[in-house]
Short mmCIF file of C-alpha atoms and ligand atoms in Angstrom, two decimals:
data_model
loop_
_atom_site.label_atom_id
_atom_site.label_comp_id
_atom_site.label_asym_id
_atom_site.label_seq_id
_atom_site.Cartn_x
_atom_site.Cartn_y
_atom_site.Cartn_z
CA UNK A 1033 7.76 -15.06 -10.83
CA UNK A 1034 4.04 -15.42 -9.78
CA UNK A 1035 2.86 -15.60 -6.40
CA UNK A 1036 -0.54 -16.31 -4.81
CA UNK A 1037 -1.42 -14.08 -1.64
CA UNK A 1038 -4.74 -14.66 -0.19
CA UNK A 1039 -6.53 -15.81 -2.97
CA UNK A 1040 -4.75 -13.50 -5.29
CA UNK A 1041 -2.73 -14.82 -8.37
CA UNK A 1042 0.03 -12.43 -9.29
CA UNK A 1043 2.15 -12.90 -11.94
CA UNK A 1044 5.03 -11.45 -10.36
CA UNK A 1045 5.17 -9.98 -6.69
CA UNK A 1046 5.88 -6.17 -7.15
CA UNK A 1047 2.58 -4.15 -6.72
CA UNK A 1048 2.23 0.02 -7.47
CA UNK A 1049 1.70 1.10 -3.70
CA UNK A 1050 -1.48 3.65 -3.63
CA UNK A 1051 -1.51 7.30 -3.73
CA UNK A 1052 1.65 7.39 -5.67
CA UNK A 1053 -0.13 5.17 -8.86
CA UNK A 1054 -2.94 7.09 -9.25
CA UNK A 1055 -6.31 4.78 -10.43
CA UNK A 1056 -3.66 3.13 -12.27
CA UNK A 1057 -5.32 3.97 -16.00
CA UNK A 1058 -2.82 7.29 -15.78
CA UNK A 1059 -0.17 5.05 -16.13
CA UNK A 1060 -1.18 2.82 -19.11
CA UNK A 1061 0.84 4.39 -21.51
CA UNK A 1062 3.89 4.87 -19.39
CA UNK A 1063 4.08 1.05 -17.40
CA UNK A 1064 3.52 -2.08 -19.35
CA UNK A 1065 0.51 -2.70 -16.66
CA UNK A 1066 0.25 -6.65 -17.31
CA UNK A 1067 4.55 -6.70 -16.08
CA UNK A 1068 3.75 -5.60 -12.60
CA UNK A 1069 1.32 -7.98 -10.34
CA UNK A 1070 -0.78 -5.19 -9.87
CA UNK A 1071 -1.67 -1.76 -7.98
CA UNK A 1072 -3.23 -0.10 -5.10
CA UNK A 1073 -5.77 2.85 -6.13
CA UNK A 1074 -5.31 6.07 -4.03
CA UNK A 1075 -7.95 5.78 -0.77
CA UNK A 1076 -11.33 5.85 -1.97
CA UNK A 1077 -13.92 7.36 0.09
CA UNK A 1078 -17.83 7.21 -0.27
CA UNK A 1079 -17.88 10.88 -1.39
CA UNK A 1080 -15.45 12.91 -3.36
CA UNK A 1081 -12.99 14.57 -1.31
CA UNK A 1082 -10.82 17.51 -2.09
CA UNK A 1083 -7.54 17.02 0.10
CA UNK A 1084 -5.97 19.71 2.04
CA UNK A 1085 -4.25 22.69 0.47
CA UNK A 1086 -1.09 23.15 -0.69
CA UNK A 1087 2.35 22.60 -0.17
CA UNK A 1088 0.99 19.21 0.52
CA UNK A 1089 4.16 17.58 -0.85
CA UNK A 1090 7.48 18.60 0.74
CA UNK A 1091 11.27 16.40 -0.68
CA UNK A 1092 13.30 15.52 2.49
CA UNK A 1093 17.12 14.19 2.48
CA UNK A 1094 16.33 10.94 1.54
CA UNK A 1095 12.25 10.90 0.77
CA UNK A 1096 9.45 13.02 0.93
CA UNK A 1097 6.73 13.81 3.27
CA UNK A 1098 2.93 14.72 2.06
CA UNK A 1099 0.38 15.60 3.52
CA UNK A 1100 -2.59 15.28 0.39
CA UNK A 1101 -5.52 14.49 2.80
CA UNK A 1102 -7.34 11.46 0.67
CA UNK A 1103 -8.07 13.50 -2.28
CA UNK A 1104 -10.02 11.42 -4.59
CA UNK A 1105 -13.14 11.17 -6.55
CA UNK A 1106 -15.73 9.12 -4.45
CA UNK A 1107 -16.05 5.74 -5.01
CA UNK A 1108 -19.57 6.42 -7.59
CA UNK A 1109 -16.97 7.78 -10.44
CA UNK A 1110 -14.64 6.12 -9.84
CA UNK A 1111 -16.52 2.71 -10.22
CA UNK A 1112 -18.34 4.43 -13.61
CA UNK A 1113 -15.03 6.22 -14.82
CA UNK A 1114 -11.51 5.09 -14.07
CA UNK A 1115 -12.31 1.45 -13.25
CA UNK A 1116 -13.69 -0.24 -16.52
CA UNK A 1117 -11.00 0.78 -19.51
CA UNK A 1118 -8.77 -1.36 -16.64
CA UNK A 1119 -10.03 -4.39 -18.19
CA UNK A 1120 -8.11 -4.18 -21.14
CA UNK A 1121 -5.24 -5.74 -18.80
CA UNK A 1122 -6.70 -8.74 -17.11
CA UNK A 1123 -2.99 -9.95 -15.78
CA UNK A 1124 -2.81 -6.38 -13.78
CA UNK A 1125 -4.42 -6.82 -10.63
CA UNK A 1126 -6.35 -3.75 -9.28
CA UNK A 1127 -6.72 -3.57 -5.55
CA UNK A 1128 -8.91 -0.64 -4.36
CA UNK A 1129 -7.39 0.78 -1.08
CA UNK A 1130 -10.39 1.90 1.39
CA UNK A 1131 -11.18 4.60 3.53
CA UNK A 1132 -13.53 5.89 5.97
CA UNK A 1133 -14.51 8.55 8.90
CA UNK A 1134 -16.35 6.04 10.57
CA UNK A 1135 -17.16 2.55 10.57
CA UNK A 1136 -20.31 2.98 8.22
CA UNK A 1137 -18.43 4.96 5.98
CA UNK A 1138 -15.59 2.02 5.35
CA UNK A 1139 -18.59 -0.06 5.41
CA UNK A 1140 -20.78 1.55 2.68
CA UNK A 1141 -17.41 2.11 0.36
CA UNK A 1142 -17.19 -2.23 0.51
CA UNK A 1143 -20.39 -3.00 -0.16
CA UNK A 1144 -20.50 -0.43 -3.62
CA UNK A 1145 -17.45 -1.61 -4.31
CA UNK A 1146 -18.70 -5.20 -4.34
CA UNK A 1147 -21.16 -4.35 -6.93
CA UNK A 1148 -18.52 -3.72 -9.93
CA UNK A 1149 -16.50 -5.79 -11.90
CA UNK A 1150 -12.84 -6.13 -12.38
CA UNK A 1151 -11.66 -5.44 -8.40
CA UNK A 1152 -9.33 -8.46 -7.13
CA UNK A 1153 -8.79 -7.08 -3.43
CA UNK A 1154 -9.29 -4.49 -0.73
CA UNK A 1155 -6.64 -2.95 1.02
CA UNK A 1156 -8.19 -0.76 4.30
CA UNK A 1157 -6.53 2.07 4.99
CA UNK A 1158 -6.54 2.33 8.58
CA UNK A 1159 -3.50 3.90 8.79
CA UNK A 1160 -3.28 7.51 7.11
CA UNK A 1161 -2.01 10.08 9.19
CA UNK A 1162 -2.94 13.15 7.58
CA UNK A 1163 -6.66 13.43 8.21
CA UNK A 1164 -8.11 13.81 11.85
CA UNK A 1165 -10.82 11.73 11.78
CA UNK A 1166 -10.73 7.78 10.55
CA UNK A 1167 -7.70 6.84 9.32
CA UNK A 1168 -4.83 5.77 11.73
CA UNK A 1169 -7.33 6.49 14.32
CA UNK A 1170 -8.53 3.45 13.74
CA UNK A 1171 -4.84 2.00 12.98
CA UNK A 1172 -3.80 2.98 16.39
CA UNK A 1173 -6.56 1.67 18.76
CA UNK A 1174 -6.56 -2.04 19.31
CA UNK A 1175 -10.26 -2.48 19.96
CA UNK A 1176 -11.48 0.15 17.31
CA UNK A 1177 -8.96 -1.91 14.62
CA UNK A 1178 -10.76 -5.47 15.61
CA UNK A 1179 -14.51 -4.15 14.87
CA UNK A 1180 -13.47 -2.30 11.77
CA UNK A 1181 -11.43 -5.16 10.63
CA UNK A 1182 -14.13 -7.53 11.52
CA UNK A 1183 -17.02 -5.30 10.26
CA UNK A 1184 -14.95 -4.96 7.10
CA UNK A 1185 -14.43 -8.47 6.37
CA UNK A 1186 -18.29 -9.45 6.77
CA UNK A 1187 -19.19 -6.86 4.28
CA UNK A 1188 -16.35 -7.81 1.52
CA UNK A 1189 -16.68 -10.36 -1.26
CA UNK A 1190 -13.38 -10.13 -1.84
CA UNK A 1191 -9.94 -11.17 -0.04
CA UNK A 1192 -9.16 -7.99 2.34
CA UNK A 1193 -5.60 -6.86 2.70
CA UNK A 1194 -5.65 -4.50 6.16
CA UNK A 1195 -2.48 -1.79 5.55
CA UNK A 1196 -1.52 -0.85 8.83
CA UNK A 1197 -0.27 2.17 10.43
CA UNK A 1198 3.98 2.45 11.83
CA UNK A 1199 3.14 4.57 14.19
CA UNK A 1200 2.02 2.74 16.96
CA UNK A 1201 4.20 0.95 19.63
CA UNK A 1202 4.10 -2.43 18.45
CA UNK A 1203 2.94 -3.27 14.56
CA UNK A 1204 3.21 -6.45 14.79
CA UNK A 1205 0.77 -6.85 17.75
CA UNK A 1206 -1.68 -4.65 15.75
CA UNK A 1207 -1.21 -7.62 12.49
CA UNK A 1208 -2.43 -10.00 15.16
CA UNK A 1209 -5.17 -8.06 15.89
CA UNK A 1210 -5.94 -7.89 12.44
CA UNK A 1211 -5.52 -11.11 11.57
CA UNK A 1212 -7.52 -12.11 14.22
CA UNK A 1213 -10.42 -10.13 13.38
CA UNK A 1214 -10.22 -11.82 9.59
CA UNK A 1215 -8.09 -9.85 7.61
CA UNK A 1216 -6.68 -12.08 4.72
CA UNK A 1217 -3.50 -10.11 4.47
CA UNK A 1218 -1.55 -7.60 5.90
CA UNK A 1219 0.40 -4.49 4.05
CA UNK A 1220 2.87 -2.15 5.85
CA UNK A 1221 4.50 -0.07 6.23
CA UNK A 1222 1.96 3.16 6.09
CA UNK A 1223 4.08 6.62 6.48
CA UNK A 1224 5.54 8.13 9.23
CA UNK A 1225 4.30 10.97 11.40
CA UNK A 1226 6.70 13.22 10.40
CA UNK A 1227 7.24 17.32 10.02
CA UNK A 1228 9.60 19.92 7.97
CA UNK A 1229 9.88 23.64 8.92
CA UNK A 1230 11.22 26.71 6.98
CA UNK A 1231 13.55 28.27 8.98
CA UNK A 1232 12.90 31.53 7.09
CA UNK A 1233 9.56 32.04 7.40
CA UNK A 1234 9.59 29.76 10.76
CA UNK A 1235 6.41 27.89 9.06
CA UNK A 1236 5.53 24.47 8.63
CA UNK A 1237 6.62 23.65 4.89
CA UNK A 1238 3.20 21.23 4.56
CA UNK A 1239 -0.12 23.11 5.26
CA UNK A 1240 -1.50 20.34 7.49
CA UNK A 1241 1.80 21.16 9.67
CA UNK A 1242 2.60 17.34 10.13
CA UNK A 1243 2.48 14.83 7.37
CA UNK A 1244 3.78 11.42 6.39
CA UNK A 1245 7.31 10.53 5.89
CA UNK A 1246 8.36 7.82 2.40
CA UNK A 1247 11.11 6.58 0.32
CA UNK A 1248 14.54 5.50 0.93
CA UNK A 1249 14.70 7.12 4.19
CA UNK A 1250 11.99 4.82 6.36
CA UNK A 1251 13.30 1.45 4.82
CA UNK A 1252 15.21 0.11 7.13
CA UNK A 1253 12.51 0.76 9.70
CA UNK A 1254 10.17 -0.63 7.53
CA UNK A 1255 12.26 -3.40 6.94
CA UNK A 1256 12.56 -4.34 10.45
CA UNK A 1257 8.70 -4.22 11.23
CA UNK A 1258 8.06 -6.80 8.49
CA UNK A 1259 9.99 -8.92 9.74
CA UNK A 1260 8.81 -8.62 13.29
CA UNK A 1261 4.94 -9.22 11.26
CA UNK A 1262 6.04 -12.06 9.96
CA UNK A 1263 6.98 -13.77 13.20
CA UNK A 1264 3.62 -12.72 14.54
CA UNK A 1265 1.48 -13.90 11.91
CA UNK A 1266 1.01 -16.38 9.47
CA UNK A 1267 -1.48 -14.52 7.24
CA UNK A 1268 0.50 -12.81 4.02
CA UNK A 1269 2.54 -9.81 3.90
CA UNK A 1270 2.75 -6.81 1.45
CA UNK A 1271 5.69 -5.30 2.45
CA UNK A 1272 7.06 -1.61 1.53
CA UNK A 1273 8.55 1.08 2.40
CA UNK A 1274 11.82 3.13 0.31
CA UNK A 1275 11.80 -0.08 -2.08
CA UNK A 1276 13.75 1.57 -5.18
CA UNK A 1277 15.71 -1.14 -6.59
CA UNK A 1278 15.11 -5.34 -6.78
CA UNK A 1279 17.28 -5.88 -4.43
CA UNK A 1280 15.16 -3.62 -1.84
CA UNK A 1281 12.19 -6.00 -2.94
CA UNK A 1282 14.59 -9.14 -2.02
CA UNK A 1283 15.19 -7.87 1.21
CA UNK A 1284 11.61 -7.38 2.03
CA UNK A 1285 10.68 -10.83 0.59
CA UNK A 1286 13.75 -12.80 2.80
CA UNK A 1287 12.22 -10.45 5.98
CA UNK A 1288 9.14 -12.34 5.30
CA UNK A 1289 6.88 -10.15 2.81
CA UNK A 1290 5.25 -11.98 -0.01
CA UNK A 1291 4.84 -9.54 -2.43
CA UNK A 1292 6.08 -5.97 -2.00
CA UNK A 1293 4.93 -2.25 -3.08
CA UNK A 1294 6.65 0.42 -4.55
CA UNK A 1295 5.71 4.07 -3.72
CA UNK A 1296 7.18 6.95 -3.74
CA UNK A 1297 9.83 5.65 -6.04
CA UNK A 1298 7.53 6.20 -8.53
CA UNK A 1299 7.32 10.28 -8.40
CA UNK A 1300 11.34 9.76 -9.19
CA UNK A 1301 11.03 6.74 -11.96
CA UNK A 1302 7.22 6.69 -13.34
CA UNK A 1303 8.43 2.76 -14.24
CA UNK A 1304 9.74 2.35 -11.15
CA UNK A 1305 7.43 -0.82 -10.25
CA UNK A 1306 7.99 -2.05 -13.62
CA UNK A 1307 12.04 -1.57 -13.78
CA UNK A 1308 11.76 -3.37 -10.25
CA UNK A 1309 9.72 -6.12 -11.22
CA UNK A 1310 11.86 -7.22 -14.42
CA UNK A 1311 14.67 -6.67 -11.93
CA UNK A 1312 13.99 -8.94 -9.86
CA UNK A 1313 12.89 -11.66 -12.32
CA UNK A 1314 16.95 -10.80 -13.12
CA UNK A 1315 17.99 -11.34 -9.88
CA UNK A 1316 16.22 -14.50 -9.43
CA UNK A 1317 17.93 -15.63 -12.53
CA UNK A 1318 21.51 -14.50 -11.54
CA UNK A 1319 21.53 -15.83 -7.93
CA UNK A 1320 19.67 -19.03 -9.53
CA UNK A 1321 16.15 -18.90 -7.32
CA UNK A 1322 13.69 -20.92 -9.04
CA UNK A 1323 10.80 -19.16 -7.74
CA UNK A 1324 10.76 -16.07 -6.30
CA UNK A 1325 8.03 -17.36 -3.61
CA UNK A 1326 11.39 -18.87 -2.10
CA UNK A 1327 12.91 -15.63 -0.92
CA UNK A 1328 9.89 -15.47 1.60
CA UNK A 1329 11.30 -15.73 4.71
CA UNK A 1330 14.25 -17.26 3.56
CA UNK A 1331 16.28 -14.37 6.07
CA UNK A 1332 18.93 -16.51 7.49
CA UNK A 1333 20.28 -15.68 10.83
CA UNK A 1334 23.44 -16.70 11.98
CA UNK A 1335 23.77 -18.29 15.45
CA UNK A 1336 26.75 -18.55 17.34
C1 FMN B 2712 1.83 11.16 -2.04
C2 FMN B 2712 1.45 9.91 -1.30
C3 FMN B 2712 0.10 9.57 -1.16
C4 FMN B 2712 -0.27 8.43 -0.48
N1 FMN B 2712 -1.59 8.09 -0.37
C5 FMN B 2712 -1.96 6.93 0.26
C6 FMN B 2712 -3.34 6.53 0.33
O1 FMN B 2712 -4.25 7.17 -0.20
N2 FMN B 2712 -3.64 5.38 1.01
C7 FMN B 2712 -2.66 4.60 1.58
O2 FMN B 2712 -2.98 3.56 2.18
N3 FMN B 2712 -1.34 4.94 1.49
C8 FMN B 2712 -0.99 6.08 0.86
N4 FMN B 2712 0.35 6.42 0.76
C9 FMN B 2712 1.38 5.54 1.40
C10 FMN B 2712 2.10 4.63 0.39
O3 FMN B 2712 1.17 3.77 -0.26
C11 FMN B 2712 3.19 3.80 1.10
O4 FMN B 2712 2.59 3.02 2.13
C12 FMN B 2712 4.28 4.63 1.75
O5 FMN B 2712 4.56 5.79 0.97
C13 FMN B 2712 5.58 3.86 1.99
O6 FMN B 2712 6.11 3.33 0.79
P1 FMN B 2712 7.21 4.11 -0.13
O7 FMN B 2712 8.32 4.53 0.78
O8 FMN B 2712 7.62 3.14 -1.19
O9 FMN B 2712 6.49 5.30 -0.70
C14 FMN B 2712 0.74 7.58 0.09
C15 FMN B 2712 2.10 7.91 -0.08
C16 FMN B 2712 2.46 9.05 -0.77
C17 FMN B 2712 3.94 9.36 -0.93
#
């Protein structure tokens, strides 16, 4: 079951996607942390932020959309705090996901984040649509994407996964741009721009008005865009979107994805990543795949 991705040795390919995984301690006595290949921390900022207000979660007919606003606890505690008991599970890798208002901000996050132990990647978040600044402003804009990414990757001692934004014309233009400017790796999809109202009131249901759309219900777009990336680019892919059971995960891996991520899924099933990961070892098993690196790309298209 193990996969490499960018320097990264995984022991299987199913990753906790961020904001749904917590700093991944909250989960220790819930997931068997070491039987996933790792998770993504929520977006870490250089000082604490408080999020928006709430309703900043609404459930939708097949998902949910939120609208949190990067609430987290600066990237000083959470370097002292919630990273170090993580190194009671050395198998679990912990990638920090990134973000900024500005260049400098992404910037100074990297370079006190290269300072601790026990990190194994980055994963920039230039693709959040709930905040106004930063974020998928940066996602969305061709040139502003290259400098980050390129600023980015001077600064990090560590592999740098760029997790880009669906909401632009053509993702798998913006992977090129990103791989071009150095990223190591690629994750999508982000959320979708996305909106609920109460008919009642005739108000928004999320207090930021528009938020970002997950789960079952973006996965076949998802789907698709991964494996436009992969035709794009030949740097790695951390696909997600909707994955709930192994055999989303084998879909995203035959698309082209290397490893995948499992989000909102999670809210549902706390073990979700887990229950996916030993499902898939299953699968392998029953459809007799050695290793599960195989399925990458392995989408076979009929011609006629
Ligand atoms: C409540 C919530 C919070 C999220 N926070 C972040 C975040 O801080 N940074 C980020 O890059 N993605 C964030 N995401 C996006 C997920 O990591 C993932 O890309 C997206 O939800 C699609 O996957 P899914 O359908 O499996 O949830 C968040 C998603 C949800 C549902």
């Amino acid at each position: 079951m193990r996969v490499s991705l960018a320097g990264l040795e995984l022991v299987n390919p199913v990753i906790a996607a961020s904001g749904t995984f917590g700093y991944g301690i909250e989960f220790e006595e819930i997931v068997s942390l070491e039987r996933i290949g790792g998770f993504v921390t929520k977006g870490i900022s250089l000082e604490p932020m408080a999020g928006h207000a709430a309703p900043r979660i609404v459930q939708t007919a097949a998902g949910m959309l939120n609208a949190i606003g990067l609430q987290n606890v600066g990237v000083e505690e959470y370097i002292q705090r919630k990273l170090p008991p993580l190194r009671r599970y050395p198998l679990c890798k912990v990638i920090v996901n990134v973000f900024g208002y500005t260049v400098g901000e992404y910037i100074g996050v990297i370079e006190r984040l290269n300072q601790a132990e026990g990190i194994a990647a980055y994963e920039l978040n230039v693709s959040c649509p709930n905040v106004h600044a930063g974020g998928m402003a940066f996602g969305a804009d061709p040139s502003s994407l290259e400098y980050l990414v390129h600023r980015a990757k001077s600064a990090a001692r560590r592999p740098l996964i760029v997790k880009l934004s669906p909401n632009v014309t053509s993702i798998s233009n913006m992977a090129r741009i990103a791989a071009e400017a150095g990223a190591d790796a690629v994750s999508l999809t982000n959320t979708f721009l996305a909106m609920s109202i109460d008919v009642e009131t005739r108000r928004p249901r999320l207090s930021n008005v528009t938020g970002g759309l997950s789960g079952p219900a973006i996965k076949p777009i998802s789907l698709r865009m991964v494996y436009e990336t992969a035709r794009a680019v030949t740097i790695p892919i951390l696909g997600m979107g909707g994955i709930v059971t192994p055999e989303d995960a084998v879909e995203f891996l035959l698309a082209g994805a290397t490893a995948v991520q499992v989000g909102t899924a999670s809210y549902a099933d706390p073990r979700a990543a887990e229950r996916v990961a030993r499902g898939l070892e299953s699968w392998c098993r029953s459809h007799q795949v050695e290793r599960v690196a195989r399925l990458t790309g392995a989408l076979e298209i009929p011609h006629d």
